[in-house]
Every structure is written in structure tokens, then in C-alpha cells.
Amino acid sequence: MIAGRDSEPTTTGGHAYVPRSFFDRPVLDVAPDLLGRILVRTTPGSRMQLRITEVEAYAGEADPGSHAYRGKTARNASMFGPPGHAYVYFIYGMWWSLNLVCGPEGQASGVLLRGGEVIQGEEEARQRRPKARRDTELAKGPARLATALAVDRTLNGADLCTRDETAPLSLLAGQPGPSTAIRSGPRTGVGGDGAHHPWRFWLDGDPTVSPYRPHKPRHRKPGLDATQVTT
DNA sequence: CGTGTGATTAACT
DNA sequence: GTTAATCACACGT
């Protein structure tokens, strides 16, 4: 392996990982290409593998559904960094979500990992997700996926394309194409101007794909009515 | 639980 | 008059 080149797969511990050029493409090319691929999660105590079955593309500052829509902030800064890194955010005061930053750099685009099949490390996943009734539920949904893989803010900005053997996240190279058809549709919970884009991608019929939840229009919480003010 | 947002207040020229 | 700092709150790709 030639140091300094990223056109060749990187190798760590005998496994080949996708090079940064995999992520340095338009997000709508990368997102469906992630389906069926193996995400490797390495912790000090374990090595897990997840077969990705469901993703959503977020197309940067031009996409009303994206965290990057209103420009760079402290939270979304990693989306504005180079491709091949993780963007991890906290949501609902409870859960983490894992995104993979795509190129080209400066567009702040990323792919949200929404579902997958745990194919290695089921024990660890089950310890973290004791309520999962079936193995297909271990990483079915973005928050479940993050929980199963022990994703938290310490992974925000993590580089998937490093040769470091202790790299927390990587993506296996040389995977065969998806065994089932790729389907696409509107993104879960995205409304407004970004609602109609079919930027959610999943493997048809896979039991680890989360159920589609249409965008729920939010209405403003009613303020105090004058008639309610009695004294 | 954090974040972004709009409203409100303060600071400054 | 304009901009910056502060506050409160709705809502969560």
C-alpha cells in the first residue's frame, strides 16, 4: 500500500476498507451505494459488523431537511469537513444518530444510517438493546442503530478512512452489490420543500428496514387565550 | 437534552 | 438607527 494515496483501499488488521474517494462523491451517488455494505465498529472491547439496509441522503446547505441548511454551526461542523468522517448528533434528549459525511468538500452533505443487520457482535448489541425482541430490531431505526453500535458524541468527526487499527468506524471494501433491489422514497419525517425528494434508500423487503413514518405537520402550540386570564 | 430561532433588551455610533 | 447580547421556548433531517 502506498502511503498518501487514497485511491486504493486502506487495510487494517487484514481487512480492506473503502478509500476516501468512496465518500468524495455526490451524496445521492454514495447513499444507495452504501446499501448492503458492511460497517465495522471497533471498540476497545469488541469488533462489530453491521450490514447497512436503510439510509437517507441529506444534501447540504441547499436541502431544507438538512442540519446544514442554515449554515455551519458548532453542532453540524463535521458535516462541513472532509468526506469520510462521521457526523453524530443528539436528538430528542435521548438518542444519537450516525451520519457519514460525503463530498465534495464544502457541500456539507451526509448520509443518515437508518437501519442495518448486525452480522457480528450480536452479543454486545443485545446488551445495549436489551428490549429488542428480535435480532432484526437490534439496529432497526437510526437511534436503535446508534445504540446497538455504541455510537455517541465521541464518534462525531471520526475518520472512517484512516489506517489506525483502533479507528472506531470503517466501511469494508470489496463488497458485492446488494442482493436485493434498491428501493427509494421520501425521507422519514421530512416536510416542507424537501419532502418530495426520494432520498431515502433501502433494500427491498429487508426485515431490518424501519417502518416509514410520514412527516407530521407541526402546529404552533396555542398561547394563553385572553379569556383564560381571569385575574 | 441541546439547539436554533425569534423576541426582547442593552450597547453603541 | 443599528447591532450585539440575552432570554425563552418550541421542537427534533
PDB file of C-alpha atoms (C1' of nucleotides) in Angstrom:
ATOM      1  CA  MET A   1       0.000   0.000   0.000  1.00  0.00           C
ATOM      2  CA  ILE A   2       1.348   3.376  -0.961  1.00  0.00           C
ATOM      3  CA  ALA A   3       1.169   5.947   1.779  1.00  0.00           C
ATOM      4  CA  GLY A   4      -0.577   9.145   0.822  1.00  0.00           C
ATOM      5  CA  ARG A   5      -2.779   7.616  -1.837  1.00  0.00           C
ATOM      6  CA  ASP A   6      -6.441   7.203  -1.097  1.00  0.00           C
ATOM      7  CA  SER A   7      -7.486   5.666  -4.369  1.00  0.00           C
ATOM      8  CA  GLU A   8      -6.624   2.228  -3.051  1.00  0.00           C
ATOM      9  CA  PRO A   9      -8.479   0.542  -0.217  1.00  0.00           C
ATOM     10  CA  THR A  10      -6.851   1.009   3.141  1.00  0.00           C
ATOM     11  CA  THR A  11      -6.011  -2.096   5.100  1.00  0.00           C
ATOM     12  CA  THR A  12      -6.226  -2.649   8.806  1.00  0.00           C
ATOM     13  CA  GLY A  13      -5.863  -5.939  10.551  1.00  0.00           C
ATOM     14  CA  GLY A  14      -6.234  -7.886   7.362  1.00  0.00           C
ATOM     15  CA  HIS A  15      -9.463  -6.161   6.264  1.00  0.00           C
ATOM     16  CA  ALA A  16      -9.726  -3.810   3.327  1.00  0.00           C
ATOM     17  CA  TYR A  17     -11.660  -0.614   3.828  1.00  0.00           C
ATOM     18  CA  VAL A  18     -13.110   1.783   1.309  1.00  0.00           C
ATOM     19  CA  PRO A  19     -10.860   4.724   0.479  1.00  0.00           C
ATOM     20  CA  ARG A  20     -11.880   8.307   0.998  1.00  0.00           C
ATOM     21  CA  SER A  21     -12.730   8.592  -2.678  1.00  0.00           C
ATOM     22  CA  PHE A  22     -15.748   6.388  -1.982  1.00  0.00           C
ATOM     23  CA  PHE A  23     -17.248   9.183   0.087  1.00  0.00           C
ATOM     24  CA  ASP A  24     -15.902  12.000  -2.065  1.00  0.00           C
ATOM     25  CA  ARG A  25     -18.827  11.858  -4.456  1.00  0.00           C
ATOM     26  CA  PRO A  26     -22.274  13.427  -4.603  1.00  0.00           C
ATOM     27  CA  VAL A  27     -24.341  12.200  -1.698  1.00  0.00           C
ATOM     28  CA  LEU A  28     -27.045  10.808  -3.988  1.00  0.00           C
ATOM     29  CA  ASP A  29     -24.438   8.514  -5.510  1.00  0.00           C
ATOM     30  CA  VAL A  30     -22.989   7.437  -2.187  1.00  0.00           C
ATOM     31  CA  ALA A  31     -26.256   6.808  -0.342  1.00  0.00           C
ATOM     32  CA  PRO A  32     -27.594   3.899  -2.431  1.00  0.00           C
ATOM     33  CA  ASP A  33     -24.058   2.589  -2.779  1.00  0.00           C
ATOM     34  CA  LEU A  34     -23.909   2.108   0.976  1.00  0.00           C
ATOM     35  CA  LEU A  35     -26.739  -0.425   0.958  1.00  0.00           C
ATOM     36  CA  GLY A  36     -25.515  -3.939   1.561  1.00  0.00           C
ATOM     37  CA  ARG A  37     -22.095  -2.734   2.663  1.00  0.00           C
ATOM     38  CA  ILE A  38     -20.521  -3.672   5.937  1.00  0.00           C
ATOM     39  CA  LEU A  39     -19.899  -1.007   8.558  1.00  0.00           C
ATOM     40  CA  VAL A  40     -17.237  -2.028  11.052  1.00  0.00           C
ATOM     41  CA  ARG A  41     -17.485  -0.693  14.589  1.00  0.00           C
ATOM     42  CA  THR A  42     -14.382  -1.174  16.693  1.00  0.00           C
ATOM     43  CA  THR A  43     -14.341  -0.526  20.428  1.00  0.00           C
ATOM     44  CA  PRO A  44     -11.595  -1.366  22.908  1.00  0.00           C
ATOM     45  CA  GLY A  45     -13.518  -4.495  23.801  1.00  0.00           C
ATOM     46  CA  SER A  46     -15.158  -5.633  20.616  1.00  0.00           C
ATOM     47  CA  ARG A  47     -15.416  -5.560  16.872  1.00  0.00           C
ATOM     48  CA  MET A  48     -18.871  -5.393  15.365  1.00  0.00           C
ATOM     49  CA  GLN A  49     -20.163  -5.536  11.808  1.00  0.00           C
ATOM     50  CA  LEU A  50     -23.388  -4.086  10.505  1.00  0.00           C
ATOM     51  CA  ARG A  51     -24.863  -4.700   7.082  1.00  0.00           C
ATOM     52  CA  ILE A  52     -26.448  -1.419   6.060  1.00  0.00           C
ATOM     53  CA  THR A  53     -30.028  -1.774   4.822  1.00  0.00           C
ATOM     54  CA  GLU A  54     -31.554   1.705   5.037  1.00  0.00           C
ATOM     55  CA  VAL A  55     -30.152   5.211   4.579  1.00  0.00           C
ATOM     56  CA  GLU A  56     -31.228   8.758   3.894  1.00  0.00           C
ATOM     57  CA  ALA A  57     -29.323  11.399   1.936  1.00  0.00           C
ATOM     58  CA  TYR A  58     -29.040  14.968   3.149  1.00  0.00           C
ATOM     59  CA  ALA A  59     -27.804  17.342   0.525  1.00  0.00           C
ATOM     60  CA  GLY A  60     -26.183  20.159   2.441  1.00  0.00           C
ATOM     61  CA  GLU A  61     -26.994  23.816   2.604  1.00  0.00           C
ATOM     62  CA  ALA A  62     -29.413  23.674  -0.326  1.00  0.00           C
ATOM     63  CA  ASP A  63     -31.533  20.982   1.363  1.00  0.00           C
ATOM     64  CA  PRO A  64     -34.209  22.287   3.734  1.00  0.00           C
ATOM     65  CA  GLY A  65     -34.229  18.936   5.506  1.00  0.00           C
ATOM     66  CA  SER A  66     -30.554  19.049   6.345  1.00  0.00           C
ATOM     67  CA  HIS A  67     -28.946  20.251   9.520  1.00  0.00           C
ATOM     68  CA  ALA A  68     -26.590  22.156   7.239  1.00  0.00           C
ATOM     69  CA  TYR A  69     -29.455  24.146   5.729  1.00  0.00           C
ATOM     70  CA  ARG A  70     -28.867  27.187   7.892  1.00  0.00           C
ATOM     71  CA  GLY A  71     -25.120  27.133   7.565  1.00  0.00           C
ATOM     72  CA  LYS A  72     -22.285  25.974   9.722  1.00  0.00           C
ATOM     73  CA  THR A  73     -22.746  25.836  13.480  1.00  0.00           C
ATOM     74  CA  ALA A  74     -20.861  24.208  16.301  1.00  0.00           C
ATOM     75  CA  ARG A  75     -23.163  21.203  16.140  1.00  0.00           C
ATOM     76  CA  ASN A  76     -23.007  20.469  12.436  1.00  0.00           C
ATOM     77  CA  ALA A  77     -19.381  21.484  11.899  1.00  0.00           C
ATOM     78  CA  SER A  78     -18.273  17.970  10.997  1.00  0.00           C
ATOM     79  CA  MET A  79     -20.711  17.973   8.071  1.00  0.00           C
ATOM     80  CA  PHE A  80     -18.693  20.822   6.637  1.00  0.00           C
ATOM     81  CA  GLY A  81     -15.449  18.924   6.978  1.00  0.00           C
ATOM     82  CA  PRO A  82     -13.865  16.463   4.578  1.00  0.00           C
ATOM     83  CA  PRO A  83     -15.792  13.383   3.401  1.00  0.00           C
ATOM     84  CA  GLY A  84     -15.348  10.012   5.015  1.00  0.00           C
ATOM     85  CA  HIS A  85     -15.958  11.274   8.523  1.00  0.00           C
ATOM     86  CA  ALA A  86     -18.825  10.686  10.923  1.00  0.00           C
ATOM     87  CA  TYR A  87     -21.382  13.303  11.851  1.00  0.00           C
ATOM     88  CA  VAL A  88     -23.067  12.306  15.105  1.00  0.00           C
ATOM     89  CA  TYR A  89     -25.845  14.325  16.690  1.00  0.00           C
ATOM     90  CA  PHE A  90     -28.032  14.050  19.731  1.00  0.00           C
ATOM     91  CA  ILE A  91     -31.784  14.112  19.308  1.00  0.00           C
ATOM     92  CA  TYR A  92     -34.915  14.105  21.441  1.00  0.00           C
ATOM     93  CA  GLY A  93     -32.729  14.450  24.504  1.00  0.00           C
ATOM     94  CA  MET A  94     -32.199  10.707  24.400  1.00  0.00           C
ATOM     95  CA  TRP A  95     -30.713   9.312  21.253  1.00  0.00           C
ATOM     96  CA  TRP A  96     -27.805   9.559  18.914  1.00  0.00           C
ATOM     97  CA  SER A  97     -27.827   9.406  15.149  1.00  0.00           C
ATOM     98  CA  LEU A  98     -24.962   8.473  12.868  1.00  0.00           C
ATOM     99  CA  ASN A  99     -24.288  10.127   9.532  1.00  0.00           C
ATOM    100  CA  LEU A 100     -21.440   9.640   7.081  1.00  0.00           C
ATOM    101  CA  VAL A 101     -20.150  12.851   5.547  1.00  0.00           C
ATOM    102  CA  CYS A 102     -19.909  12.858   1.761  1.00  0.00           C
ATOM    103  CA  GLY A 103     -18.160  15.022  -0.744  1.00  0.00           C
ATOM    104  CA  PRO A 104     -17.361  17.073  -2.440  1.00  0.00           C
ATOM    105  CA  GLU A 105     -15.945  19.016   0.445  1.00  0.00           C
ATOM    106  CA  GLY A 106     -17.713  22.253   1.124  1.00  0.00           C
ATOM    107  CA  GLN A 107     -21.187  20.931   0.354  1.00  0.00           C
ATOM    108  CA  ALA A 108     -21.855  19.631   3.845  1.00  0.00           C
ATOM    109  CA  SER A 109     -23.776  16.603   2.643  1.00  0.00           C
ATOM    110  CA  GLY A 110     -24.177  13.353   4.514  1.00  0.00           C
ATOM    111  CA  VAL A 111     -25.963  10.029   4.723  1.00  0.00           C
ATOM    112  CA  LEU A 112     -28.004   9.127   7.782  1.00  0.00           C
ATOM    113  CA  LEU A 113     -27.729   5.452   8.638  1.00  0.00           C
ATOM    114  CA  ARG A 114     -31.264   4.382   9.492  1.00  0.00           C
ATOM    115  CA  GLY A 115     -31.170   0.627   9.608  1.00  0.00           C
ATOM    116  CA  GLY A 116     -28.993  -2.404   9.384  1.00  0.00           C
ATOM    117  CA  GLU A 117     -28.438  -6.021  10.231  1.00  0.00           C
ATOM    118  CA  VAL A 118     -25.970  -6.863  12.976  1.00  0.00           C
ATOM    119  CA  ILE A 119     -23.872  -9.630  11.488  1.00  0.00           C
ATOM    120  CA  GLN A 120     -21.093  -9.605  14.044  1.00  0.00           C
ATOM    121  CA  GLY A 121     -21.223  -8.590  17.687  1.00  0.00           C
ATOM    122  CA  GLU A 122     -24.826  -9.571  18.348  1.00  0.00           C
ATOM    123  CA  GLU A 123     -23.965 -10.114  21.999  1.00  0.00           C
ATOM    124  CA  GLU A 124     -22.740  -6.566  22.500  1.00  0.00           C
ATOM    125  CA  ALA A 125     -25.684  -5.204  20.551  1.00  0.00           C
ATOM    126  CA  ARG A 126     -28.126  -7.144  22.658  1.00  0.00           C
ATOM    127  CA  GLN A 127     -26.536  -5.940  25.873  1.00  0.00           C
ATOM    128  CA  ARG A 128     -27.021  -2.366  24.717  1.00  0.00           C
ATOM    129  CA  ARG A 129     -30.522  -3.040  23.404  1.00  0.00           C
ATOM    130  CA  PRO A 130     -31.992  -5.456  25.943  1.00  0.00           C
ATOM    131  CA  LYS A 131     -35.535  -4.611  24.899  1.00  0.00           C
ATOM    132  CA  ALA A 132     -35.080  -5.786  21.340  1.00  0.00           C
ATOM    133  CA  ARG A 133     -37.475  -8.654  20.862  1.00  0.00           C
ATOM    134  CA  ARG A 134     -35.869  -9.970  17.707  1.00  0.00           C
ATOM    135  CA  ASP A 135     -32.434  -9.695  16.217  1.00  0.00           C
ATOM    136  CA  THR A 136     -33.913  -7.745  13.320  1.00  0.00           C
ATOM    137  CA  GLU A 137     -34.807  -4.984  15.777  1.00  0.00           C
ATOM    138  CA  LEU A 138     -31.297  -4.512  17.111  1.00  0.00           C
ATOM    139  CA  ALA A 139     -30.477  -1.767  14.618  1.00  0.00           C
ATOM    140  CA  LYS A 140     -33.865  -1.094  13.009  1.00  0.00           C
ATOM    141  CA  GLY A 141     -34.120   2.689  13.079  1.00  0.00           C
ATOM    142  CA  PRO A 142     -31.447   5.356  13.432  1.00  0.00           C
ATOM    143  CA  ALA A 143     -31.490   5.588  17.218  1.00  0.00           C
ATOM    144  CA  ARG A 144     -31.506   1.823  17.647  1.00  0.00           C
ATOM    145  CA  LEU A 145     -28.645   1.540  15.194  1.00  0.00           C
ATOM    146  CA  ALA A 146     -26.589   4.071  17.127  1.00  0.00           C
ATOM    147  CA  THR A 147     -27.388   2.406  20.434  1.00  0.00           C
ATOM    148  CA  ALA A 148     -26.534  -1.054  19.171  1.00  0.00           C
ATOM    149  CA  LEU A 149     -23.193   0.171  17.860  1.00  0.00           C
ATOM    150  CA  ALA A 150     -22.414   2.286  20.933  1.00  0.00           C
ATOM    151  CA  VAL A 151     -22.363   5.489  18.925  1.00  0.00           C
ATOM    152  CA  ASP A 152     -22.210   8.699  20.920  1.00  0.00           C
ATOM    153  CA  ARG A 153     -20.681  12.144  20.571  1.00  0.00           C
ATOM    154  CA  THR A 154     -17.176  10.808  20.960  1.00  0.00           C
ATOM    155  CA  LEU A 155     -17.564   9.496  17.407  1.00  0.00           C
ATOM    156  CA  ASN A 156     -18.501  12.857  15.961  1.00  0.00           C
ATOM    157  CA  GLY A 157     -15.874  13.690  13.387  1.00  0.00           C
ATOM    158  CA  ALA A 158     -14.339  10.212  13.459  1.00  0.00           C
ATOM    159  CA  ASP A 159     -12.445   9.384  10.287  1.00  0.00           C
ATOM    160  CA  LEU A 160     -13.582   6.181   8.569  1.00  0.00           C
ATOM    161  CA  CYS A 161     -10.672   6.188   6.168  1.00  0.00           C
ATOM    162  CA  THR A 162      -7.698   6.055   8.475  1.00  0.00           C
ATOM    163  CA  ARG A 163      -5.230   3.206   8.751  1.00  0.00           C
ATOM    164  CA  ASP A 164      -5.353   3.407  12.504  1.00  0.00           C
ATOM    165  CA  GLU A 165      -6.203  -0.072  13.771  1.00  0.00           C
ATOM    166  CA  THR A 166      -8.189   1.437  16.614  1.00  0.00           C
ATOM    167  CA  ALA A 167     -10.349   3.509  14.268  1.00  0.00           C
ATOM    168  CA  PRO A 168     -13.853   3.305  15.728  1.00  0.00           C
ATOM    169  CA  LEU A 169     -15.650   3.158  12.376  1.00  0.00           C
ATOM    170  CA  SER A 170     -14.774   1.809   8.961  1.00  0.00           C
ATOM    171  CA  LEU A 171     -16.506   0.520   5.862  1.00  0.00           C
ATOM    172  CA  LEU A 172     -15.426  -2.744   4.295  1.00  0.00           C
ATOM    173  CA  ALA A 173     -14.279  -2.600   0.706  1.00  0.00           C
ATOM    174  CA  GLY A 174     -14.840  -5.197  -1.936  1.00  0.00           C
ATOM    175  CA  GLN A 175     -18.407  -5.932  -1.015  1.00  0.00           C
ATOM    176  CA  PRO A 176     -20.642  -7.485  -3.618  1.00  0.00           C
ATOM    177  CA  GLY A 177     -23.548  -5.396  -4.746  1.00  0.00           C
ATOM    178  CA  PRO A 178     -26.832  -5.542  -2.890  1.00  0.00           C
ATOM    179  CA  SER A 179     -28.520  -8.916  -3.155  1.00  0.00           C
ATOM    180  CA  THR A 180     -31.960  -7.389  -3.392  1.00  0.00           C
ATOM    181  CA  ALA A 181     -33.407  -4.452  -5.262  1.00  0.00           C
ATOM    182  CA  ILE A 182     -32.796  -0.956  -4.012  1.00  0.00           C
ATOM    183  CA  ARG A 183     -35.965   0.995  -3.395  1.00  0.00           C
ATOM    184  CA  SER A 184     -36.312   4.695  -2.759  1.00  0.00           C
ATOM    185  CA  GLY A 185     -38.911   7.041  -1.410  1.00  0.00           C
ATOM    186  CA  PRO A 186     -39.444  10.211   0.597  1.00  0.00           C
ATOM    187  CA  ARG A 187     -37.356  10.702   3.689  1.00  0.00           C
ATOM    188  CA  THR A 188     -38.864   9.874   7.041  1.00  0.00           C
ATOM    189  CA  GLY A 189     -40.194  12.858   8.915  1.00  0.00           C
ATOM    190  CA  VAL A 190     -39.027  15.432   6.397  1.00  0.00           C
ATOM    191  CA  GLY A 191     -41.595  18.000   5.410  1.00  0.00           C
ATOM    192  CA  GLY A 192     -41.622  21.321   3.647  1.00  0.00           C
ATOM    193  CA  ASP A 193     -39.676  21.918   0.480  1.00  0.00           C
ATOM    194  CA  GLY A 194     -37.524  18.848   0.983  1.00  0.00           C
ATOM    195  CA  ALA A 195     -40.424  16.448   1.422  1.00  0.00           C
ATOM    196  CA  HIS A 196     -40.888  15.193  -2.107  1.00  0.00           C
ATOM    197  CA  HIS A 197     -37.313  14.143  -2.795  1.00  0.00           C
ATOM    198  CA  PRO A 198     -36.992  10.334  -2.901  1.00  0.00           C
ATOM    199  CA  TRP A 199     -33.773  10.434  -0.924  1.00  0.00           C
ATOM    200  CA  ARG A 200     -34.464   7.532   1.399  1.00  0.00           C
ATOM    201  CA  PHE A 201     -32.969   4.286   0.116  1.00  0.00           C
ATOM    202  CA  TRP A 202     -33.489   0.784   1.401  1.00  0.00           C
ATOM    203  CA  LEU A 203     -33.143  -2.859   0.452  1.00  0.00           C
ATOM    204  CA  ASP A 204     -36.477  -4.152  -0.703  1.00  0.00           C
ATOM    205  CA  GLY A 205     -38.117  -6.499   1.729  1.00  0.00           C
ATOM    206  CA  ASP A 206     -35.343  -6.457   4.310  1.00  0.00           C
ATOM    207  CA  PRO A 207     -36.705  -7.031   7.829  1.00  0.00           C
ATOM    208  CA  THR A 208     -34.239  -4.576   9.388  1.00  0.00           C
ATOM    209  CA  VAL A 209     -35.636  -1.590   7.479  1.00  0.00           C
ATOM    210  CA  SER A 210     -37.548   0.753   9.782  1.00  0.00           C
ATOM    211  CA  PRO A 211     -41.206   1.493   9.098  1.00  0.00           C
ATOM    212  CA  TYR A 212     -41.860   4.609   7.057  1.00  0.00           C
ATOM    213  CA  ARG A 213     -43.214   7.454   9.102  1.00  0.00           C
ATOM    214  CA  PRO A 214     -44.594  10.349   7.078  1.00  0.00           C
ATOM    215  CA  HIS A 215     -43.831  13.895   8.078  1.00  0.00           C
ATOM    216  CA  LYS A 216     -46.161  15.103  10.774  1.00  0.00           C
ATOM    217  CA  PRO A 217     -47.075  18.725  10.241  1.00  0.00           C
ATOM    218  CA  ARG A 218     -46.438  20.675  13.410  1.00  0.00           C
ATOM    219  CA  HIS A 219     -48.888  23.259  14.555  1.00  0.00           C
ATOM    220  CA  ARG A 220     -47.913  26.033  16.880  1.00  0.00           C
ATOM    221  CA  LYS A 221     -48.687  25.471  20.483  1.00  0.00           C
ATOM    222  CA  PRO A 222     -51.576  27.771  21.288  1.00  0.00           C
ATOM    223  CA  GLY A 223     -50.667  30.633  23.587  1.00  0.00           C
ATOM    224  CA  LEU A 224     -52.727  31.827  26.513  1.00  0.00           C
ATOM    225  CA  ASP A 225     -56.106  32.945  25.311  1.00  0.00           C
ATOM    226  CA  ALA A 226     -57.244  36.289  26.692  1.00  0.00           C
ATOM    227  CA  THR A 227     -60.414  34.675  28.024  1.00  0.00           C
ATOM    228  CA  GLN A 228     -58.313  32.349  30.147  1.00  0.00           C
ATOM    229  CA  VAL A 229     -56.755  35.235  32.039  1.00  0.00           C
ATOM    230  CA  THR A 230     -59.136  35.807  34.893  1.00  0.00           C
ATOM    231  CA  THR A 231     -57.170  37.931  37.310  1.00  0.00           C
TER     232      THR A 231
ATOM    233  C1'  DC B   1     -31.301  17.211  26.411  1.00  0.00           C
ATOM    234  C1'  DG B   2     -29.482  20.680  23.150  1.00  0.00           C
ATOM    235  C1'  DT B   3     -30.171  23.533  19.558  1.00  0.00           C
ATOM    236  C1'  DG B   4     -31.774  27.161  16.599  1.00  0.00           C
ATOM    237  C1'  DT B   5     -34.932  30.865  16.444  1.00  0.00           C
ATOM    238  C1'  DG B   6     -37.402  34.938  17.262  1.00  0.00           C
ATOM    239  C1'  DA B   7     -38.316  38.318  20.671  1.00  0.00           C
ATOM    240  C1'  DT B   8     -36.547  41.446  23.871  1.00  0.00           C
ATOM    241  C1'  DT B   9     -33.250  44.271  25.966  1.00  0.00           C
ATOM    242  C1'  DA B  10     -28.835  46.516  26.155  1.00  0.00           C
ATOM    243  C1'  DA B  11     -24.926  48.842  23.965  1.00  0.00           C
ATOM    244  C1'  DC B  12     -23.019  51.814  20.873  1.00  0.00           C
ATOM    245  C1'  DT B  13     -22.353  55.496  16.988  1.00  0.00           C
TER     246       DT B  13
ATOM    247  C1'  DG C   1     -30.734  53.952  13.949  1.00  0.00           C
ATOM    248  C1'  DT C   2     -28.092  49.885  14.065  1.00  0.00           C
ATOM    249  C1'  DT C   3     -26.009  45.959  16.008  1.00  0.00           C
ATOM    250  C1'  DA C   4     -24.925  42.889  19.728  1.00  0.00           C
ATOM    251  C1'  DA C   5     -26.113  40.323  23.771  1.00  0.00           C
ATOM    252  C1'  DT C   6     -29.588  37.890  26.375  1.00  0.00           C
ATOM    253  C1'  DC C   7     -33.750  35.280  27.126  1.00  0.00           C
ATOM    254  C1'  DA C   8     -37.488  31.946  26.492  1.00  0.00           C
ATOM    255  C1'  DC C   9     -39.304  28.409  24.054  1.00  0.00           C
ATOM    256  C1'  DA C  10     -40.668  25.065  20.503  1.00  0.00           C
ATOM    257  C1'  DC C  11     -39.194  21.180  18.523  1.00  0.00           C
ATOM    258  C1'  DG C  12     -36.230  17.447  16.933  1.00  0.00           C
ATOM    259  C1'  DT C  13     -33.066  15.565   8.997  1.00  0.00           C
TER     260       DT C  13
END
